[in-house]
Amino acid sequence: MSKTRRYEIPLNRVEGDLEVRVDVDEGVVTDAWSSGTMFRGFENLLLGRQALDSLVVTPRICGVCSTTHLLAAAKALDMVSGVQPPPNAVRLRNIALMAETLQSDLRHSVLFFLPDLAASAYRRHPLFDEAVRRFEPAKGETWVEAIIETKKILEIVAIIAGQWPHSSFIVPGGVAYSPHPTELLQCRYILRRVREWYEKRILGCSIDRWREVRSAAHLDAWLEERADHRESALGFFLDFGRRIGLDETGRGHDSFLSFGSLELPEGTDVAGPGESTRLIPAGYFDGATTHAFDQSLISEDVSFSLAADYETGLHPVEGVTAPVTGDSGTRYSWVKAPRYDGRPAETGPLAEALVGGDPLLRDLVARNGASTLVRQLARLTRPATMMPAIEAWIAEIPASSNGDTYVPYGTLEEGSGHGVIQAARGALGHWVTVRDGVITHYQVITPSAWNGSPRDGAGVRGPWEEALVGTVIADPDDPVEAGHVIRSFDPCLVCAVHAIDRRRENT
Amino acid sequence: MSLLSAETPNLVQLLDSAGLELLWHPSLSNLAPVHRLRLFERLAAGEEPLDILVIEGSILHGADDSGSFDAYMGRPKRDWVRELAERAGYVVAAGTCAAYGGFGHQAPTRAGGLQWDRTEPGGLLGAAFRSAAGLPVINLAGCPCHHDVITGTLLALTSGLPLPLDEFNRPAHWYGVMVHQGCTRNEYHEYRVEESDFGQKGCLFFHMGCHGPLVGGPCNKLLWNQRSSKTRVGVPCFGCTHPGFPASHPFFATRNIEGIPLELPMGVDRAHYLAYKGMAAAAAPARLKDRITEI
């Protein structure tokens, strides 16, 4: 008789509806299936609507990264009209996107990932009491501070965009509002305050000091150097994480994708890695080599998705899909299976850092492979890359010789466009086709569709399905180990399960 | 997520001092799955009291009235909601989707609200539904709902204060004010100094599709994130607090007949409006016509 037992694991503290099924043999996960359990069909709501309406509909796909969807939608319309937003509009778009990303990284880490260390599964762990003191929901010291500080950082978005979430301030040609210099000064002081908290509580050192940590050896030396480093949220996470083996779980396919994001405006002093024209470069990293990114290599497989009447393996510009509503057979997820050049790919802060050549994360992955620990480390330290760029762009706006923040976009009558950027959770793409001013085709592929994809026609698992295999689970009734692995991808299934598209004849 | 931006009280203060015990929240709780299922079962069986049930997100009746498009722990979400609502002291719909259906009301998802389907009473629980405390579902409309409306409602309920509801079962205190009230572009509206493109200072009602004078909501009274509002930064109000949101006509255009908006500010008759706006435009001072007045 087989010893393999199958468990359903509904996860909470993900942004949405996700259920994971795992096969466990003698305490080790031998196979995994990830199901998005809600179908929303957001793109269908856009068909037949005016082109600009995507700026209102798509932010509402997600309550955490609505600015990200707005930017992707607006960039797709920039392309349809051929308009070039002026440099200060690029700065304002970038600042709002990065403020939202800081919010997401810090909330995910402190409110979603780290509270698992304070869960009952670790009640006998020597660091448990300290984890509870810091991260217990609604009570832990760092948890409470993160609520206050992430709320504060969003005031930057509200100053530029009017509100967070769900503004529609990014429009083809730029942004709807030009903040007064005194409002920009307020943005600067909001950021300064949150940066001070981040340096003190999360890093335990200045951002400048952290950016000198460029290898695994530097990281160990940094931990040795001061008690402040060891006692910060980052130091505590590294200690606890290594003790419970998070550096040994969650490897995945060694296949990393970044669409690139945060283009450098004309005349800026901010520089990206190497010769990149963006702060976050685009590319595909296979564990050894970085390849140039080509969006035409994206396809979506639906062999195991609850999607009918669909020729599998199509680029999103061609996708034709309807949800399965009858017998679903072996199909198990509302999420489609995006593939890059035929391969599954993980995306997110780790992937974009590896593509960009980040020396610390490259070194850690070269030595020990991608892991739950490294993935979360990349997310927890990404604000150290973004905060200085936000500061610089806030300061550059009033000094820019071109004060425009919007140029008329002409028309949106005919054409196709795409907006491919890096959201907080990774690669996000919007593809739109407009005929007679009306949307005839719309497709969104979210980061969680990449990370949480089901199998493809060749039977190859999606990234976090693959990452789960080999995970040791002590108590199937409380599979906290599987939770760590999946949460290191920052799943957002509100996003992922909407990825359904139906081309409708324009009647 | 909007709730996390609440101020006075913020979320931590709300949970700490208002006598509220958060039994479970999908994003914030760290309860193991098996314990969560048992909690739900105890609540549904009435073995543990459920004072306030807050639901986010629409009820999906698709596919084909099975509810299968939104499953939770192997059952349609709507079945859980129906069972828990029968036991709850108060039922609160947080956001327009939970209240009225919002996005996705057409097939195949067939999204509906807890006690309304768009502008029609009914929904999942039926027009006659009353929670244990004797109230219908309290609809905190908005996409998203304003953070301080959620905390304000929970505080009022735990404090035993009356919370009068309007015709759509929204707390009148926050939805009995027009979105337009408090907009910094009011001067431009008053004298009909209008815009037809982004990035300008004038009023967005006449060409840009702004619903500010058409719907009730607290956006310019409470402000967002303690800072601003969409209309203040030149983004039209899309009417997201109305049960009919989202409208099927274009968001960024005002439907009109010979230059006069088809939908007039709430309660205004057309003949008077024509006379009033004609005179107002004629009386507009140069500081507005020349866009000198700041917003």
Short mmCIF file of C-alpha atoms in Angstrom, two decimals, chain A residues 106-352:
data_model
loop_
_atom_site.label_atom_id
_atom_site.label_comp_id
_atom_site.label_asym_id
_atom_site.label_seq_id
_atom_site.Cartn_x
_atom_site.Cartn_y
_atom_site.Cartn_z
CA LEU A 106 6.88 45.95 3.61
CA ARG A 107 3.31 44.78 4.14
CA HIS A 108 4.00 41.42 2.56
CA SER A 109 7.12 40.89 4.64
CA VAL A 110 5.87 42.12 8.00
CA LEU A 111 2.13 41.44 7.85
CA PHE A 112 2.06 38.30 5.67
CA PHE A 113 5.39 36.41 5.70
CA LEU A 114 6.91 37.00 9.12
CA PRO A 115 3.76 36.32 11.22
CA ASP A 116 4.14 32.66 10.22
CA LEU A 117 7.20 32.57 12.51
CA ALA A 118 4.86 33.58 15.34
CA ALA A 119 2.31 30.86 14.48
CA SER A 120 1.58 27.96 16.81
CA ALA A 121 3.70 25.54 14.75
CA TYR A 122 6.81 27.17 16.25
CA ARG A 123 5.60 27.43 19.83
CA ARG A 124 8.52 25.30 21.04
CA HIS A 125 11.17 27.08 18.95
CA PRO A 126 13.74 29.04 21.02
CA LEU A 127 13.05 32.22 19.02
CA PHE A 128 9.26 31.86 19.21
CA ASP A 129 8.65 34.34 22.02
CA GLU A 130 10.71 36.95 20.24
CA ALA A 131 8.85 36.26 16.97
CA VAL A 132 5.54 36.78 18.79
CA ARG A 133 6.79 40.00 20.36
CA ARG A 134 7.66 41.34 16.93
CA PHE A 135 5.19 39.86 14.47
CA GLU A 136 2.01 38.63 16.15
CA PRO A 137 -0.90 40.03 14.09
CA ALA A 138 -2.37 43.24 15.53
CA LYS A 139 -0.06 43.15 18.57
CA GLY A 140 3.57 42.58 17.57
CA GLU A 141 5.82 45.63 17.78
CA THR A 142 7.05 45.55 14.19
CA TRP A 143 3.61 44.54 12.90
CA VAL A 144 2.03 47.60 14.51
CA GLU A 145 4.77 49.91 13.23
CA ALA A 146 4.43 48.51 9.72
CA ILE A 147 0.73 49.42 9.70
CA ILE A 148 1.60 53.01 10.59
CA GLU A 149 4.57 53.41 8.23
CA THR A 150 3.08 51.74 5.16
CA LYS A 151 0.01 53.92 5.57
CA LYS A 152 2.31 56.92 5.66
CA ILE A 153 4.19 56.01 2.48
CA LEU A 154 0.89 55.83 0.59
CA GLU A 155 0.32 59.50 1.30
CA ILE A 156 2.91 60.09 -1.44
CA VAL A 157 0.65 58.27 -3.87
CA ALA A 158 -2.36 60.26 -2.64
CA ILE A 159 -0.56 63.58 -3.14
CA ILE A 160 0.25 62.66 -6.75
CA ALA A 161 -2.79 60.52 -7.58
CA GLY A 162 -5.55 61.85 -5.29
CA GLN A 163 -6.09 58.55 -3.53
CA TRP A 164 -4.76 55.07 -2.96
CA PRO A 165 -5.86 52.58 -4.06
CA HIS A 166 -7.77 52.88 -7.34
CA SER A 167 -6.86 56.23 -8.81
CA SER A 168 -6.78 56.73 -12.58
CA PHE A 169 -4.28 59.59 -12.62
CA ILE A 170 -1.92 58.07 -15.17
CA VAL A 171 -3.25 58.80 -18.64
CA PRO A 172 -1.76 58.40 -22.11
CA GLY A 173 0.62 61.33 -22.52
CA GLY A 174 1.50 61.69 -18.86
CA VAL A 175 -0.38 62.27 -15.61
CA ALA A 176 -3.50 64.25 -14.73
CA TYR A 177 -1.92 66.45 -12.07
CA SER A 178 1.23 68.43 -11.53
CA PRO A 179 1.93 68.58 -7.78
CA HIS A 180 2.95 71.97 -6.43
CA PRO A 181 6.59 72.18 -5.24
CA THR A 182 5.38 72.41 -1.63
CA GLU A 183 3.49 69.16 -2.10
CA LEU A 184 6.68 67.59 -3.42
CA LEU A 185 8.46 68.81 -0.30
CA GLN A 186 5.86 66.98 1.74
CA CYS A 187 6.54 63.83 -0.30
CA ARG A 188 10.21 64.23 0.52
CA TYR A 189 9.58 64.41 4.25
CA ILE A 190 7.16 61.49 4.20
CA LEU A 191 9.81 59.42 2.49
CA ARG A 192 12.52 60.60 4.88
CA ARG A 193 10.43 59.50 7.86
CA VAL A 194 9.66 56.06 6.42
CA ARG A 195 13.28 55.63 5.37
CA GLU A 196 14.46 56.32 8.93
CA TRP A 197 12.07 53.66 10.23
CA TYR A 198 13.14 51.20 7.54
CA GLU A 199 16.83 51.70 8.29
CA LYS A 200 16.35 51.41 12.04
CA ARG A 201 13.81 48.63 12.31
CA ILE A 202 14.10 46.53 9.14
CA LEU A 203 17.76 46.81 8.10
CA GLY A 204 19.42 47.82 11.36
CA CYS A 205 21.82 50.01 9.39
CA SER A 206 21.80 52.80 6.83
CA ILE A 207 20.88 52.03 3.25
CA ASP A 208 24.38 53.11 2.25
CA ARG A 209 25.91 50.54 4.60
CA TRP A 210 23.53 47.82 3.39
CA ARG A 211 24.46 48.46 -0.23
CA GLU A 212 28.07 47.58 0.59
CA VAL A 213 26.91 44.00 1.27
CA ARG A 214 27.84 42.50 -2.08
CA SER A 215 28.52 38.82 -1.41
CA ALA A 216 27.61 35.91 0.87
CA ALA A 217 30.84 36.58 2.81
CA HIS A 218 29.89 40.26 3.20
CA LEU A 219 26.49 39.19 4.52
CA ASP A 220 28.06 37.01 7.21
CA ALA A 221 30.48 39.80 8.09
CA TRP A 222 27.60 42.28 8.25
CA LEU A 223 25.76 40.01 10.71
CA GLU A 224 28.90 39.71 12.81
CA GLU A 225 29.61 43.42 12.78
CA ARG A 226 26.97 44.82 15.10
CA ALA A 227 24.14 43.73 17.37
CA ASP A 228 21.90 46.24 15.54
CA HIS A 229 22.29 44.19 12.38
CA ARG A 230 21.45 40.90 14.09
CA GLU A 231 18.51 42.36 15.98
CA SER A 232 16.86 44.11 13.02
CA ALA A 233 13.91 42.46 11.30
CA LEU A 234 16.31 41.39 8.56
CA GLY A 235 18.87 39.96 10.99
CA PHE A 236 16.16 38.17 12.98
CA PHE A 237 14.63 36.75 9.81
CA LEU A 238 18.02 35.46 8.57
CA ASP A 239 18.70 33.80 11.91
CA PHE A 240 15.26 32.23 12.34
CA GLY A 241 15.08 31.36 8.63
CA ARG A 242 18.42 29.54 8.62
CA ARG A 243 17.55 27.64 11.78
CA ILE A 244 14.35 26.28 10.22
CA GLY A 245 16.04 25.58 6.89
CA LEU A 246 14.41 28.21 4.69
CA ASP A 247 17.69 28.38 2.79
CA GLU A 248 17.18 24.71 1.84
CA THR A 249 13.58 24.87 0.56
CA GLY A 250 11.74 26.40 -2.34
CA ARG A 251 14.31 26.20 -5.11
CA GLY A 252 12.08 26.04 -8.20
CA HIS A 253 13.14 25.92 -11.85
CA ASP A 254 16.14 28.32 -11.81
CA SER A 255 14.34 30.35 -14.44
CA PHE A 256 13.95 34.06 -13.73
CA LEU A 257 12.05 36.70 -15.69
CA SER A 258 11.92 40.50 -15.47
CA PHE A 259 9.97 42.71 -17.88
CA GLY A 260 12.01 45.70 -16.72
CA SER A 261 10.55 48.84 -15.21
CA LEU A 262 11.03 52.43 -14.10
CA GLU A 263 12.44 53.99 -17.25
CA LEU A 264 15.02 56.68 -16.63
CA PRO A 265 13.63 60.09 -17.65
CA GLU A 266 15.62 62.30 -19.95
CA GLY A 267 18.15 64.36 -18.00
CA THR A 268 18.05 62.33 -14.78
CA ASP A 269 21.02 61.65 -12.55
CA VAL A 270 19.57 58.30 -11.49
CA ALA A 271 21.33 55.36 -13.15
CA GLY A 272 20.28 51.75 -13.59
CA PRO A 273 22.62 48.74 -13.61
CA GLY A 274 25.11 48.81 -16.50
CA GLU A 275 23.80 50.50 -19.60
CA SER A 276 20.16 49.91 -18.74
CA THR A 277 17.69 52.65 -19.66
CA ARG A 278 15.57 51.54 -16.71
CA LEU A 279 16.22 51.34 -12.99
CA ILE A 280 15.10 47.70 -13.17
CA PRO A 281 16.44 46.05 -16.34
CA ALA A 282 14.46 43.61 -18.46
CA GLY A 283 15.80 40.16 -19.15
CA TYR A 284 15.69 36.44 -18.61
CA PHE A 285 18.24 34.72 -16.33
CA ASP A 286 18.60 30.94 -16.56
CA GLY A 287 20.80 30.54 -13.48
CA ALA A 288 24.00 31.17 -15.45
CA THR A 289 23.39 33.64 -18.26
CA THR A 290 21.17 36.70 -18.80
CA HIS A 291 19.28 36.85 -22.08
CA ALA A 292 17.67 39.91 -23.65
CA PHE A 293 13.92 40.13 -23.05
CA ASP A 294 11.59 39.73 -26.03
CA GLN A 295 7.89 40.01 -25.23
CA SER A 296 6.98 38.06 -28.38
CA LEU A 297 8.38 34.92 -26.68
CA ILE A 298 5.51 34.92 -24.14
CA SER A 299 2.80 32.34 -24.60
CA GLU A 300 -0.02 30.95 -22.51
CA ASP A 301 -0.69 27.26 -22.16
CA VAL A 302 -4.10 26.09 -20.97
CA SER A 303 -3.72 22.31 -21.00
CA PHE A 304 -4.49 22.13 -17.25
CA SER A 305 -6.40 25.39 -16.87
CA LEU A 306 -10.15 25.65 -16.55
CA ALA A 307 -10.27 27.28 -19.94
CA ALA A 308 -12.12 25.86 -22.91
CA ASP A 309 -12.13 26.27 -26.68
CA TYR A 310 -8.57 27.48 -26.79
CA GLU A 311 -5.65 26.63 -28.99
CA THR A 312 -2.88 26.23 -26.45
CA GLY A 313 0.44 28.10 -26.49
CA LEU A 314 -0.74 31.41 -27.90
CA HIS A 315 0.79 34.85 -27.40
CA PRO A 316 -1.54 37.08 -25.35
CA VAL A 317 -2.32 39.16 -28.42
CA GLU A 318 -3.96 36.06 -29.92
CA GLY A 319 -5.42 34.42 -26.82
CA VAL A 320 -9.02 33.17 -27.07
CA THR A 321 -10.45 31.70 -23.90
CA ALA A 322 -13.65 30.87 -22.14
CA PRO A 323 -13.96 29.28 -18.68
CA VAL A 324 -14.78 25.60 -18.42
CA THR A 325 -18.15 25.25 -16.77
CA GLY A 326 -18.94 21.57 -17.22
CA ASP A 327 -16.80 18.50 -16.61
CA SER A 328 -13.31 19.77 -15.93
CA GLY A 329 -11.40 16.46 -16.16
CA THR A 330 -7.71 17.04 -15.33
CA ARG A 331 -8.02 20.83 -15.44
CA TYR A 332 -7.52 22.28 -11.99
CA SER A 333 -6.96 26.05 -11.98
CA TRP A 334 -8.60 29.20 -13.25
CA VAL A 335 -5.04 30.45 -13.79
CA LYS A 336 -3.49 29.95 -17.20
CA ALA A 337 0.11 28.79 -17.57
CA PRO A 338 2.29 31.59 -19.00
CA ARG A 339 5.58 30.42 -20.47
CA TYR A 340 8.64 32.34 -21.67
CA ASP A 341 10.26 30.75 -24.70
CA GLY A 342 8.36 27.63 -23.72
CA ARG A 343 9.63 27.55 -20.12
CA PRO A 344 7.98 28.35 -16.81
CA ALA A 345 9.62 31.35 -15.17
CA GLU A 346 9.50 32.85 -11.72
CA THR A 347 9.29 36.57 -11.31
CA GLY A 348 9.47 39.08 -8.49
CA PRO A 349 12.14 40.95 -6.52
CA LEU A 350 14.62 38.05 -6.66
CA ALA A 351 14.19 37.54 -10.40
CA GLU A 352 14.62 41.23 -11.19
#
